[in-house]
PDB file of C-alpha atoms and ligand atoms in Angstrom:
ATOM      1  CA  MET A   7      -1.338 -73.112  18.716  1.00  0.00           C
ATOM      2  CA  ALA A   8       1.519 -72.839  20.798  1.00  0.00           C
ATOM      3  CA  LYS A   9       3.719 -69.755  20.588  1.00  0.00           C
ATOM      4  CA  ASP A  10       6.828 -70.456  18.133  1.00  0.00           C
ATOM      5  CA  VAL A  11       9.281 -69.246  15.832  1.00  0.00           C
ATOM      6  CA  ILE A  12       8.183 -69.008  11.813  1.00  0.00           C
ATOM      7  CA  VAL A  13      11.763 -69.511   9.600  1.00  0.00           C
ATOM      8  CA  ALA A  14      11.269 -67.295   6.436  1.00  0.00           C
ATOM      9  CA  CYS A  15      12.392 -69.655   3.567  1.00  0.00           C
ATOM     10  CA  ASP A  16      13.072 -66.579   1.188  1.00  0.00           C
ATOM     11  CA  PHE A  17      14.323 -68.971  -1.739  1.00  0.00           C
ATOM     12  CA  ASN A  18      13.625 -69.389  -5.588  1.00  0.00           C
ATOM     13  CA  SER A  19      13.731 -72.406  -6.576  1.00  0.00           C
ATOM     14  CA  LYS A  20      13.044 -76.212  -4.401  1.00  0.00           C
ATOM     15  CA  GLU A  21      16.312 -77.812  -4.332  1.00  0.00           C
ATOM     16  CA  GLU A  22      18.049 -74.262  -2.407  1.00  0.00           C
ATOM     17  CA  THR A  23      14.524 -74.918  -0.238  1.00  0.00           C
ATOM     18  CA  LEU A  24      14.996 -78.101   0.436  1.00  0.00           C
ATOM     19  CA  ALA A  25      18.572 -78.444   1.257  1.00  0.00           C
ATOM     20  CA  PHE A  26      18.243 -75.397   3.882  1.00  0.00           C
ATOM     21  CA  LEU A  27      15.871 -77.843   5.458  1.00  0.00           C
ATOM     22  CA  ASP A  28      17.760 -80.351   5.612  1.00  0.00           C
ATOM     23  CA  GLN A  29      20.269 -79.677   7.868  1.00  0.00           C
ATOM     24  CA  PHE A  30      17.513 -80.119  10.826  1.00  0.00           C
ATOM     25  CA  THR A  31      18.321 -82.953  11.185  1.00  0.00           C
ATOM     26  CA  ASP A  32      17.085 -83.462  15.005  1.00  0.00           C
ATOM     27  CA  CYS A  33      13.987 -80.810  14.680  1.00  0.00           C
ATOM     28  CA  LYS A  34      11.175 -79.499  12.336  1.00  0.00           C
ATOM     29  CA  PRO A  35      11.236 -75.580  12.111  1.00  0.00           C
ATOM     30  CA  PHE A  36       7.601 -73.772  11.506  1.00  0.00           C
ATOM     31  CA  VAL A  37       8.066 -72.877   7.418  1.00  0.00           C
ATOM     32  CA  LYS A  38       6.785 -69.265   6.125  1.00  0.00           C
ATOM     33  CA  ILE A  39       6.590 -69.848   1.993  1.00  0.00           C
ATOM     34  CA  GLY A  40       6.055 -66.901   0.911  1.00  0.00           C
ATOM     35  CA  MET A  41       5.090 -65.672  -2.503  1.00  0.00           C
ATOM     36  CA  GLU A  42       8.523 -65.832  -4.657  1.00  0.00           C
ATOM     37  CA  LEU A  43       8.932 -69.379  -3.649  1.00  0.00           C
ATOM     38  CA  PHE A  44       5.542 -70.869  -3.923  1.00  0.00           C
ATOM     39  CA  TYR A  45       5.332 -68.489  -8.132  1.00  0.00           C
ATOM     40  CA  ALA A  46       8.978 -70.184  -8.912  1.00  0.00           C
ATOM     41  CA  GLU A  47       7.275 -74.149  -7.625  1.00  0.00           C
ATOM     42  CA  GLY A  48       4.109 -73.988  -7.154  1.00  0.00           C
ATOM     43  CA  PRO A  49       1.570 -76.085  -4.769  1.00  0.00           C
ATOM     44  CA  ASP A  50       4.213 -78.610  -5.159  1.00  0.00           C
ATOM     45  CA  ILE A  51       6.845 -77.045  -2.725  1.00  0.00           C
ATOM     46  CA  VAL A  52       4.426 -76.952   0.018  1.00  0.00           C
ATOM     47  CA  ARG A  53       3.252 -80.523  -0.334  1.00  0.00           C
ATOM     48  CA  GLU A  54       6.685 -81.523  -0.398  1.00  0.00           C
ATOM     49  CA  ILE A  55       7.716 -79.621   2.959  1.00  0.00           C
ATOM     50  CA  LYS A  56       4.414 -80.420   4.477  1.00  0.00           C
ATOM     51  CA  LYS A  57       5.323 -84.248   4.027  1.00  0.00           C
ATOM     52  CA  ARG A  58       8.219 -83.765   5.614  1.00  0.00           C
ATOM     53  CA  GLY A  59       6.777 -82.594   8.675  1.00  0.00           C
ATOM     54  CA  HIS A  60       6.726 -78.976   8.710  1.00  0.00           C
ATOM     55  CA  LYS A  61       4.244 -76.708   9.620  1.00  0.00           C
ATOM     56  CA  ILE A  62       3.945 -74.195   7.181  1.00  0.00           C
ATOM     57  CA  PHE A  63       2.712 -70.400   6.944  1.00  0.00           C
ATOM     58  CA  LEU A  64       1.653 -69.630   3.565  1.00  0.00           C
ATOM     59  CA  ASP A  65       2.075 -66.004   3.143  1.00  0.00           C
ATOM     60  CA  LEU A  66       0.589 -65.068   0.061  1.00  0.00           C
ATOM     61  CA  LYS A  67      -1.423 -61.769   1.129  1.00  0.00           C
ATOM     62  CA  LEU A  68      -4.527 -62.272  -0.819  1.00  0.00           C
ATOM     63  CA  HIS A  69      -6.805 -59.369  -1.624  1.00  0.00           C
ATOM     64  CA  ASP A  70      -9.403 -58.870  -4.482  1.00  0.00           C
ATOM     65  CA  ILE A  71     -13.105 -59.198  -4.672  1.00  0.00           C
ATOM     66  CA  PRO A  72     -14.561 -61.147  -2.186  1.00  0.00           C
ATOM     67  CA  THR A  73     -16.046 -64.528  -4.601  1.00  0.00           C
ATOM     68  CA  THR A  74     -12.280 -64.262  -6.231  1.00  0.00           C
ATOM     69  CA  VAL A  75     -10.611 -64.514  -2.658  1.00  0.00           C
ATOM     70  CA  LYS A  76     -13.410 -67.351  -1.291  1.00  0.00           C
ATOM     71  CA  LYS A  77     -12.601 -69.249  -4.237  1.00  0.00           C
ATOM     72  CA  ALA A  78      -8.853 -68.795  -4.300  1.00  0.00           C
ATOM     73  CA  MET A  79      -8.851 -70.170  -0.701  1.00  0.00           C
ATOM     74  CA  THR A  80     -11.136 -73.043  -0.911  1.00  0.00           C
ATOM     75  CA  VAL A  81      -7.926 -74.215  -3.671  1.00  0.00           C
ATOM     76  CA  LEU A  82      -5.647 -73.404  -0.685  1.00  0.00           C
ATOM     77  CA  ARG A  83      -7.449 -74.765   2.450  1.00  0.00           C
ATOM     78  CA  ASN A  84      -6.883 -78.589   0.456  1.00  0.00           C
ATOM     79  CA  LEU A  85      -3.142 -77.352   0.407  1.00  0.00           C
ATOM     80  CA  ASP A  86      -3.518 -78.505   4.618  1.00  0.00           C
ATOM     81  CA  VAL A  87      -1.080 -75.363   5.453  1.00  0.00           C
ATOM     82  CA  ASP A  88      -1.091 -74.399   9.070  1.00  0.00           C
ATOM     83  CA  ILE A  89      -1.751 -70.380   8.311  1.00  0.00           C
ATOM     84  CA  THR A  90      -2.499 -68.113   5.806  1.00  0.00           C
ATOM     85  CA  ASN A  91      -3.369 -64.790   4.922  1.00  0.00           C
ATOM     86  CA  VAL A  92      -5.225 -61.819   2.935  1.00  0.00           C
ATOM     87  CA  HIS A  93      -5.008 -58.141   3.250  1.00  0.00           C
ATOM     88  CA  ALA A  94      -7.432 -56.034   5.639  1.00  0.00           C
ATOM     89  CA  SER A  95      -7.554 -53.389   3.536  1.00  0.00           C
ATOM     90  CA  GLY A  96      -9.528 -55.730   1.359  1.00  0.00           C
ATOM     91  CA  THR A  97     -12.412 -54.809   3.931  1.00  0.00           C
ATOM     92  CA  VAL A  98     -14.760 -56.749   6.257  1.00  0.00           C
ATOM     93  CA  SER A  99     -16.214 -58.410   3.348  1.00  0.00           C
ATOM     94  CA  MET A 100     -13.605 -59.799   1.359  1.00  0.00           C
ATOM     95  CA  MET A 101     -12.176 -61.318   4.719  1.00  0.00           C
ATOM     96  CA  GLU A 102     -15.647 -62.687   5.500  1.00  0.00           C
ATOM     97  CA  ALA A 103     -15.557 -64.183   2.491  1.00  0.00           C
ATOM     98  CA  ALA A 104     -11.601 -65.818   3.060  1.00  0.00           C
ATOM     99  CA  ILE A 105     -12.915 -67.694   5.635  1.00  0.00           C
ATOM    100  CA  GLU A 106     -15.912 -68.912   4.444  1.00  0.00           C
ATOM    101  CA  GLY A 107     -13.431 -70.303   1.779  1.00  0.00           C
ATOM    102  CA  LEU A 108     -10.980 -71.961   3.900  1.00  0.00           C
ATOM    103  CA  THR A 109     -13.059 -73.603   5.959  1.00  0.00           C
ATOM    104  CA  ARG A 110     -13.670 -77.293   5.342  1.00  0.00           C
ATOM    105  CA  ALA A 111     -16.619 -79.244   4.997  1.00  0.00           C
ATOM    106  CA  ASP A 112     -15.931 -80.513   8.371  1.00  0.00           C
ATOM    107  CA  GLY A 113     -15.848 -76.711   9.555  1.00  0.00           C
ATOM    108  CA  THR A 114     -12.049 -77.053  10.917  1.00  0.00           C
ATOM    109  CA  ARG A 115      -9.859 -74.384   8.676  1.00  0.00           C
ATOM    110  CA  PRO A 116      -6.176 -73.216   8.798  1.00  0.00           C
ATOM    111  CA  LEU A 117      -5.483 -69.761  10.805  1.00  0.00           C
ATOM    112  CA  LEU A 118      -6.236 -66.693   8.641  1.00  0.00           C
ATOM    113  CA  ILE A 119      -4.349 -63.600   9.925  1.00  0.00           C
ATOM    114  CA  ALA A 120      -4.826 -60.054   8.149  1.00  0.00           C
ATOM    115  CA  VAL A 121      -1.728 -57.912   6.388  1.00  0.00           C
ATOM    116  CA  THR A 122      -2.446 -54.558   8.136  1.00  0.00           C
ATOM    117  CA  GLN A 123      -0.510 -51.925   6.656  1.00  0.00           C
ATOM    118  CA  LEU A 124       2.948 -53.482   5.487  1.00  0.00           C
ATOM    119  CA  THR A 125       6.000 -52.288   7.081  1.00  0.00           C
ATOM    120  CA  SER A 126       7.126 -50.122   3.710  1.00  0.00           C
ATOM    121  CA  THR A 127       4.406 -47.971   4.067  1.00  0.00           C
ATOM    122  CA  ASP A 128       5.038 -45.006   5.896  1.00  0.00           C
ATOM    123  CA  GLN A 129       2.870 -41.901   6.575  1.00  0.00           C
ATOM    124  CA  THR A 130       3.913 -39.663   3.977  1.00  0.00           C
ATOM    125  CA  GLN A 131       3.005 -42.172   1.621  1.00  0.00           C
ATOM    126  CA  LEU A 132      -0.457 -43.355   3.552  1.00  0.00           C
ATOM    127  CA  GLU A 133      -1.090 -39.654   3.144  1.00  0.00           C
ATOM    128  CA  ASN A 134      -0.521 -38.600  -0.560  1.00  0.00           C
ATOM    129  CA  ASP A 135      -0.819 -41.887  -2.197  1.00  0.00           C
ATOM    130  CA  LEU A 136      -3.470 -43.444  -0.035  1.00  0.00           C
ATOM    131  CA  LEU A 137      -5.037 -40.603   0.800  1.00  0.00           C
ATOM    132  CA  ILE A 138      -5.788 -41.697   4.261  1.00  0.00           C
ATOM    133  CA  LYS A 139      -5.125 -39.187   6.940  1.00  0.00           C
ATOM    134  CA  GLU A 140      -5.643 -41.009  10.267  1.00  0.00           C
ATOM    135  CA  PRO A 141      -2.220 -41.618  11.902  1.00  0.00           C
ATOM    136  CA  MET A 142      -0.624 -44.629  10.758  1.00  0.00           C
ATOM    137  CA  GLU A 143      -0.791 -46.160  14.377  1.00  0.00           C
ATOM    138  CA  GLU A 144      -4.683 -45.510  14.177  1.00  0.00           C
ATOM    139  CA  VAL A 145      -4.962 -47.588  10.779  1.00  0.00           C
ATOM    140  CA  VAL A 146      -3.000 -50.361  11.678  1.00  0.00           C
ATOM    141  CA  MET A 147      -5.260 -50.690  14.865  1.00  0.00           C
ATOM    142  CA  HIS A 148      -8.583 -50.223  13.227  1.00  0.00           C
ATOM    143  CA  TYR A 149      -7.546 -52.618  10.384  1.00  0.00           C
ATOM    144  CA  ALA A 150      -6.721 -55.602  12.725  1.00  0.00           C
ATOM    145  CA  GLU A 151     -10.501 -54.372  14.795  1.00  0.00           C
ATOM    146  CA  ASN A 152     -11.801 -54.986  11.355  1.00  0.00           C
ATOM    147  CA  ALA A 153      -9.760 -58.584  10.373  1.00  0.00           C
ATOM    148  CA  LYS A 154     -11.519 -59.848  14.437  1.00  0.00           C
ATOM    149  CA  LYS A 155     -14.517 -58.786  13.759  1.00  0.00           C
ATOM    150  CA  ALA A 156     -14.576 -60.533  10.231  1.00  0.00           C
ATOM    151  CA  GLY A 157     -13.607 -63.561  11.945  1.00  0.00           C
ATOM    152  CA  LEU A 158     -10.250 -64.351  11.760  1.00  0.00           C
ATOM    153  CA  ASP A 159      -7.439 -65.032  13.916  1.00  0.00           C
ATOM    154  CA  GLY A 160      -4.927 -62.576  13.987  1.00  0.00           C
ATOM    155  CA  VAL A 161      -2.712 -59.578  12.312  1.00  0.00           C
ATOM    156  CA  VAL A 162       0.655 -59.728  10.753  1.00  0.00           C
ATOM    157  CA  CYS A 163       2.087 -56.413  12.871  1.00  0.00           C
ATOM    158  CA  SER A 164       5.532 -54.944  14.086  1.00  0.00           C
ATOM    159  CA  PRO A 165       6.527 -56.613  17.436  1.00  0.00           C
ATOM    160  CA  LEU A 166       6.115 -52.943  18.477  1.00  0.00           C
ATOM    161  CA  GLU A 167       2.644 -53.054  18.053  1.00  0.00           C
ATOM    162  CA  ALA A 168       2.198 -56.711  19.500  1.00  0.00           C
ATOM    163  CA  GLU A 169       0.833 -55.684  22.810  1.00  0.00           C
ATOM    164  CA  ALA A 170      -0.930 -52.394  21.228  1.00  0.00           C
ATOM    165  CA  VAL A 171      -2.619 -55.120  19.034  1.00  0.00           C
ATOM    166  CA  HIS A 172      -3.268 -57.157  22.243  1.00  0.00           C
ATOM    167  CA  SER A 173      -5.102 -54.684  24.090  1.00  0.00           C
ATOM    168  CA  ARG A 174      -7.249 -53.677  21.053  1.00  0.00           C
ATOM    169  CA  CYS A 175      -8.465 -57.507  20.310  1.00  0.00           C
ATOM    170  CA  GLY A 176      -7.897 -59.070  23.152  1.00  0.00           C
ATOM    171  CA  GLN A 177      -4.732 -61.872  23.871  1.00  0.00           C
ATOM    172  CA  GLU A 178      -6.159 -64.781  22.029  1.00  0.00           C
ATOM    173  CA  PHE A 179      -5.760 -62.873  18.674  1.00  0.00           C
ATOM    174  CA  PHE A 180      -2.709 -63.596  17.258  1.00  0.00           C
ATOM    175  CA  THR A 181       0.056 -61.309  16.644  1.00  0.00           C
ATOM    176  CA  ILE A 182       2.535 -62.778  13.950  1.00  0.00           C
ATOM    177  CA  THR A 183       5.869 -59.946  13.957  1.00  0.00           C
ATOM    178  CA  PRO A 184       8.662 -59.924  11.736  1.00  0.00           C
ATOM    179  CA  GLY A 185      11.426 -57.596  12.294  1.00  0.00           C
ATOM    180  CA  VAL A 186      13.521 -59.755  14.485  1.00  0.00           C
ATOM    181  CA  ARG A 187      17.292 -59.746  14.918  1.00  0.00           C
ATOM    182  CA  PHE A 188      19.428 -61.142  17.326  1.00  0.00           C
ATOM    183  CA  ALA A 189      21.356 -58.173  19.699  1.00  0.00           C
ATOM    184  CA  ASP A 190      23.935 -59.079  17.673  1.00  0.00           C
ATOM    185  CA  GLY A 191      22.900 -59.292  14.558  1.00  0.00           C
ATOM    186  CA  GLU A 192      22.988 -57.222  10.884  1.00  0.00           C
ATOM    187  CA  LYS A 193      20.046 -55.741  10.521  1.00  0.00           C
ATOM    188  CA  GLY A 194      19.822 -55.273   7.065  1.00  0.00           C
ATOM    189  CA  ASP A 195      16.611 -53.686   5.659  1.00  0.00           C
ATOM    190  CA  GLN A 196      14.750 -53.985   8.369  1.00  0.00           C
ATOM    191  CA  LYS A 197      14.430 -50.753  10.167  1.00  0.00           C
ATOM    192  CA  ARG A 198      12.955 -50.779  13.531  1.00  0.00           C
ATOM    193  CA  VAL A 199      13.570 -54.362  14.906  1.00  0.00           C
ATOM    194  CA  MET A 200      13.240 -56.278  18.187  1.00  0.00           C
ATOM    195  CA  THR A 201      15.535 -59.154  19.605  1.00  0.00           C
ATOM    196  CA  PRO A 202      13.286 -62.889  19.794  1.00  0.00           C
ATOM    197  CA  GLU A 203      13.207 -61.674  23.780  1.00  0.00           C
ATOM    198  CA  GLN A 204      11.804 -58.373  23.838  1.00  0.00           C
ATOM    199  CA  ALA A 205       9.143 -59.896  20.653  1.00  0.00           C
ATOM    200  CA  LYS A 206       8.361 -62.319  23.734  1.00  0.00           C
ATOM    201  CA  ASN A 207       8.189 -59.806  26.375  1.00  0.00           C
ATOM    202  CA  ASN A 208       5.894 -57.184  24.047  1.00  0.00           C
ATOM    203  CA  GLY A 209       3.467 -60.142  23.849  1.00  0.00           C
ATOM    204  CA  SER A 210       3.965 -61.370  20.175  1.00  0.00           C
ATOM    205  CA  ASP A 211       3.032 -65.075  19.773  1.00  0.00           C
ATOM    206  CA  TYR A 212       4.694 -65.719  16.484  1.00  0.00           C
ATOM    207  CA  ILE A 213       8.513 -64.559  15.388  1.00  0.00           C
ATOM    208  CA  VAL A 214       9.103 -64.654  11.570  1.00  0.00           C
ATOM    209  CA  MET A 215      13.309 -64.606  10.980  1.00  0.00           C
ATOM    210  CA  GLY A 216      14.382 -65.229   7.426  1.00  0.00           C
ATOM    211  CA  ARG A 217      18.120 -63.993   6.961  1.00  0.00           C
ATOM    212  CA  PRO A 218      19.181 -64.190  10.788  1.00  0.00           C
ATOM    213  CA  ILE A 219      18.525 -67.285  10.556  1.00  0.00           C
ATOM    214  CA  THR A 220      18.423 -68.527   6.510  1.00  0.00           C
ATOM    215  CA  GLN A 221      22.090 -66.440   5.881  1.00  0.00           C
ATOM    216  CA  ALA A 222      23.802 -67.760   9.252  1.00  0.00           C
ATOM    217  CA  GLU A 223      27.081 -69.634   8.665  1.00  0.00           C
ATOM    218  CA  ASP A 224      25.398 -72.434  11.509  1.00  0.00           C
ATOM    219  CA  PRO A 225      21.506 -72.134  10.326  1.00  0.00           C
ATOM    220  CA  VAL A 226      20.348 -74.976  12.953  1.00  0.00           C
ATOM    221  CA  SER A 227      22.448 -73.148  15.942  1.00  0.00           C
ATOM    222  CA  ALA A 228      20.901 -70.054  14.660  1.00  0.00           C
ATOM    223  CA  TYR A 229      17.228 -70.991  14.807  1.00  0.00           C
ATOM    224  CA  LYS A 230      18.030 -73.573  18.047  1.00  0.00           C
ATOM    225  CA  ARG A 231      18.943 -69.720  19.244  1.00  0.00           C
ATOM    226  CA  ALA A 232      15.847 -68.019  18.950  1.00  0.00           C
ATOM    227  CA  VAL A 233      13.965 -70.418  20.119  1.00  0.00           C
ATOM    228  CA  LYS A 234      15.609 -70.538  23.276  1.00  0.00           C
ATOM    229  CA  GLU A 235      15.737 -66.677  23.386  1.00  0.00           C
ATOM    230  CA  PHE A 236      12.088 -66.350  22.306  1.00  0.00           C
ATOM    231  CA  LEU A 237      10.148 -69.926  24.034  1.00  0.00           C
ATOM    232  CA  SER A 238      12.316 -69.954  27.406  1.00  0.00           C
TER     233      SER A 238
HETATM  234  O1  LIG B 303      15.144 -61.982   6.805  1.00  0.00           O
HETATM  235  P1  LIG B 303      13.981 -61.433   7.743  1.00  0.00           P
HETATM  236  O2  LIG B 303      14.313 -61.503   8.843  1.00  0.00           O
HETATM  237  O3  LIG B 303      14.021 -59.547   7.087  1.00  0.00           O
HETATM  238  O4  LIG B 303      12.590 -61.697   6.744  1.00  0.00           O
HETATM  239  C1  LIG B 303      11.123 -61.054   7.470  1.00  0.00           C
HETATM  240  C2  LIG B 303       9.904 -62.042   6.298  1.00  0.00           C
HETATM  241  O5  LIG B 303       8.843 -61.618   7.296  1.00  0.00           O
HETATM  242  C3  LIG B 303       9.971 -61.733   4.840  1.00  0.00           C
HETATM  243  O6  LIG B 303       9.939 -63.050   4.277  1.00  0.00           O
HETATM  244  C4  LIG B 303       9.822 -60.642   4.877  1.00  0.00           C
HETATM  245  O7  LIG B 303       8.840 -60.437   3.488  1.00  0.00           O
HETATM  246  C5  LIG B 303       8.083 -60.948   5.682  1.00  0.00           C
HETATM  247  N1  LIG B 303       7.632 -59.692   5.938  1.00  0.00           N
HETATM  248  C6  LIG B 303       8.365 -58.146   7.140  1.00  0.00           C
HETATM  249  N2  LIG B 303       7.660 -56.909   7.190  1.00  0.00           N
HETATM  250  C7  LIG B 303       6.346 -57.591   6.790  1.00  0.00           C
HETATM  251  C8  LIG B 303       5.399 -58.314   5.932  1.00  0.00           C
HETATM  252  C9  LIG B 303       6.270 -59.187   6.135  1.00  0.00           C
HETATM  253  O8  LIG B 303       9.486 -58.413   6.955  1.00  0.00           O
HETATM  254  N3  LIG B 303       5.779 -56.495   7.908  1.00  0.00           N
END
């Protein structure tokens, strides 16, 4: 799949989400549906947005025993999303089971990517809460390599890590990067950010942008600006 800008539709109702998407009359952004919207509205919201012609990244971050993840993925594959994900910390066996469950009878499947370490986790939490003594950077790269070993297509990571992930796992291994802000915009609660152009130069394949687009005075212009900066 080609490089693209994914808009994080972090709304908690169908009405708000569809009213937001209705503003895009001459383009169909790639949409990220997260837990908030999916748990509020169920699978119908995925079908509705898909019916309107948008590509969908279903960001549910599955993490459970391999059998349960496989069965859950078997349900999700029928939703016809374009990308979905799991936690790499669920182990290589769990990620292999996820691929098995996601693969349809005809051999096709959505892209599957892994969350490495959440950007909300810091080195102290890694050491004290999770008893992982390695440096964060090494943990992220090791989890990315595990995802590749399991046959996944890429990882979610910071745009600052995209280049390193590509050099460890190959250029064809996707990096999907949130934490992107316009040069003149608010950072909000994202700490380490890059602009769309910097993310492009650092090797991101997809950037995920939420509030800089959803909360903009003119979301369509903000989206088009992100596309221009990231793709041109
Ligand atoms: O509004 P903002 O651009 O910060 O939205 C970023 C999106 O990416 C949100 O949906 C957030 O949950 C998600 N995300 C993130 N950092 C991660 C993983 C996902 O910001 N490490």
